[in-house]
């Protein structure tokens, strides 16, 4: 099938770009002891997870138990849920996953240690647990240092829990505009993790995994000598928000190629100043700015179209015609993926495959 035959709106993957992005992260750690554990929150798709593992990833991260279920069902054998899970319903499902795969989960509270131990004991499994550190994310996580060590000791003392390491994701650092700002923020996080590791060692606790990093900072964590697992997510797709941050040498961030697009068609040119396409906010999320219209500098996607309408302001030139097909680069890949049932995967101009977004809508 040709790309021209695909109905719109549709979520496209350019396979050449996707494969190249996966290769680039694999190459970045080649020959080092740093492992890649990509985040499945971005793609929610076992087909992509399998390609990441084939390129050397040791397993996947997930944010939700339902994502972990989709990954394990798709054949992924090693998953860390980089999130706190304390609800008994969710823990029951996590424990049953732990009978089929290696499952890790995060913890940031002494009370949660008891909850995790109770669930693991009831299910007859050992859960692998990471202490989540607050290193700039301003959401979950204990303070680095003594609090983290005390929590690790509690976990270590439980018969059905195994303390495996630290989770230290510095989310806000990822989209800081300059590499200098990202370097400074990451250096601070690295220092906090380093001090915690030293205190853990003094308490006699080893740390198999020190995980964190995203697309904007992964090279910094990789070369820190402290982190040994990279949780890069958006790199597979490289959304428009990441295209707006700066790279090395004050140029744009060009570590990855755009591989994810929303294919849309123009359905109205009745207005003088704008055209309307069929990709509104049910097809592309606008929480991080506007999509880029590929190869059409004369068209600017703007807010205010609606759920099913995308508004394209007209610049110089003849403007689009009814039925013209456009590719949009989504501003924020993860929640845009979550709006769609499948990826239409193409190479050149030919559709090669259709991959279900297995964990789409999985919020539990
Ligand atoms: C815990 C965690 N790790 C890794 C990532 C991946 O970050 P990115 O998509 O910027 O690569 C995220 C993204 O939100 C995250 O929440």
Coordinates of N, CA and C and ligand atoms in Angstrom, one line a residue, residues 37-39 41-42 61-63 82-83 132 139 167-171 174-175 211-218 230-236 239 242 288 332-334, ligand 1:
X37 N 17.9 1.2 28.9 CA 16.6 0.6 29.3 C 15.6 1.7 28.9
X38 N 15.2 1.6 27.6 CA 14.3 2.7 27.1 C 13.0 2.7 27.8
X39 N 12.3 3.9 27.7 CA 11.0 4.1 28.4 C 9.9 3.7 27.4
X41 N 6.8 4.3 28.1 CA 5.7 5.3 28.2 C 5.6 6.1 26.9
X42 N 6.7 6.2 26.1 CA 6.7 7.0 24.9 C 5.9 6.3 23.8
X61 N 11.6 0.3 30.6 CA 10.9 1.0 31.7 C 9.4 1.2 31.4
X62 N 8.6 1.2 32.4 CA 7.2 1.5 32.2 C 6.8 2.5 33.3
X63 N 5.7 3.2 33.0 CA 5.3 4.2 34.1 C 4.0 3.6 34.8
X82 N 9.0 2.7 36.7 CA 9.7 3.8 37.3 C 8.8 4.7 38.0
X83 N 8.0 4.1 38.9 CA 6.9 4.8 39.5 C 6.5 4.2 40.8
X132 N 13.4 5.7 44.9 CA 13.4 6.8 44.0 C 13.9 8.1 44.8
X139 N 8.5 15.8 42.0 CA 7.2 15.0 42.1 C 7.5 13.9 43.1
X167 N 16.5 5.1 41.6 CA 15.9 5.7 40.5 C 16.0 7.2 40.6
X168 N 16.7 7.9 39.6 CA 17.0 9.3 39.8 C 16.8 10.0 38.4
X169 N 15.5 10.2 38.1 CA 15.2 10.9 36.8 C 14.9 12.4 37.1
X170 N 15.7 13.2 36.4 CA 15.6 14.6 36.5 C 14.8 15.2 35.3
X171 N 13.5 15.1 35.4 CA 12.6 15.4 34.3 C 12.7 16.8 33.8
X174 N 15.4 17.9 31.1 CA 15.4 17.4 29.8 C 15.2 18.5 28.7
X175 N 14.3 19.4 29.0 CA 13.9 20.4 28.0 C 14.5 21.8 28.3
X211 N 19.5 4.3 37.8 CA 18.8 4.7 36.6 C 18.3 6.1 36.5
X212 N 18.2 6.6 35.3 CA 17.6 7.9 35.1 C 17.9 8.3 33.7
X213 N 17.9 9.6 33.4 CA 18.2 10.2 32.1 C 17.0 10.2 31.1
X214 N 17.0 11.2 30.3 CA 16.0 11.3 29.3 C 16.7 11.7 28.0
X215 N 16.0 12.0 27.0 CA 16.5 12.3 25.7 C 17.4 13.5 25.7
X216 N 17.0 14.5 26.5 CA 17.8 15.8 26.6 C 19.1 15.7 27.3
X217 N 19.3 14.7 28.2 CA 20.5 14.7 29.0 C 21.3 13.4 29.0
X218 N 20.8 12.4 28.2 CA 21.4 11.1 28.4 C 22.9 11.0 28.2
X230 N 20.2 4.1 31.3 CA 19.6 5.2 30.7 C 18.1 4.9 30.3
X231 N 17.2 5.8 30.7 CA 15.8 5.5 30.5 C 15.2 6.4 29.3
X232 N 16.0 6.6 28.3 CA 15.6 7.5 27.2 C 14.2 7.0 26.6
X233 N 13.4 8.0 26.4 CA 12.1 7.6 25.8 C 11.8 8.2 24.5
X234 N 11.7 9.6 24.5 CA 11.3 10.3 23.3 C 12.3 10.2 22.1
X235 N 13.5 9.8 22.4 CA 14.5 9.7 21.3 C 14.0 8.9 20.1
X236 N 13.2 7.9 20.4 CA 12.8 7.1 19.2 C 12.0 7.9 18.2
X239 N 10.2 14.5 19.0 CA 9.1 15.4 18.8 C 9.5 16.8 18.6
X242 N 11.3 18.7 21.5 CA 12.8 18.4 21.6 C 13.6 19.1 20.4
X288 N 2.4 21.1 24.5 CA 3.8 21.6 24.5 C 4.0 22.4 23.2
X332 N 4.5 16.9 21.3 CA 4.7 16.1 22.5 C 4.3 14.6 22.1
X333 N 5.4 13.8 22.0 CA 5.1 12.5 21.4 C 4.2 11.5 22.3
X334 N 4.6 11.4 23.6 CA 4.0 10.4 24.4 C 2.4 10.5 24.4
Ligands
LIG1 C1 10.9 8.3 34.9 C2 11.1 8.7 33.5 N1 12.2 8.2 32.8 C3 12.5 8.5 31.6 C4 11.7 9.3 30.8 C5 12.0 9.6 29.4 O1 12.3 10.9 29.1 P1 12.3 11.4 27.6 O2 11.0 11.1 26.9 O3 12.6 12.9 27.7 O4 13.5 10.7 26.9 C6 10.5 9.9 31.4 C7 9.6 10.8 30.7 O5 8.8 11.5 31.2 C8 10.2 9.6 32.8 O6 9.1 10.0 33.4

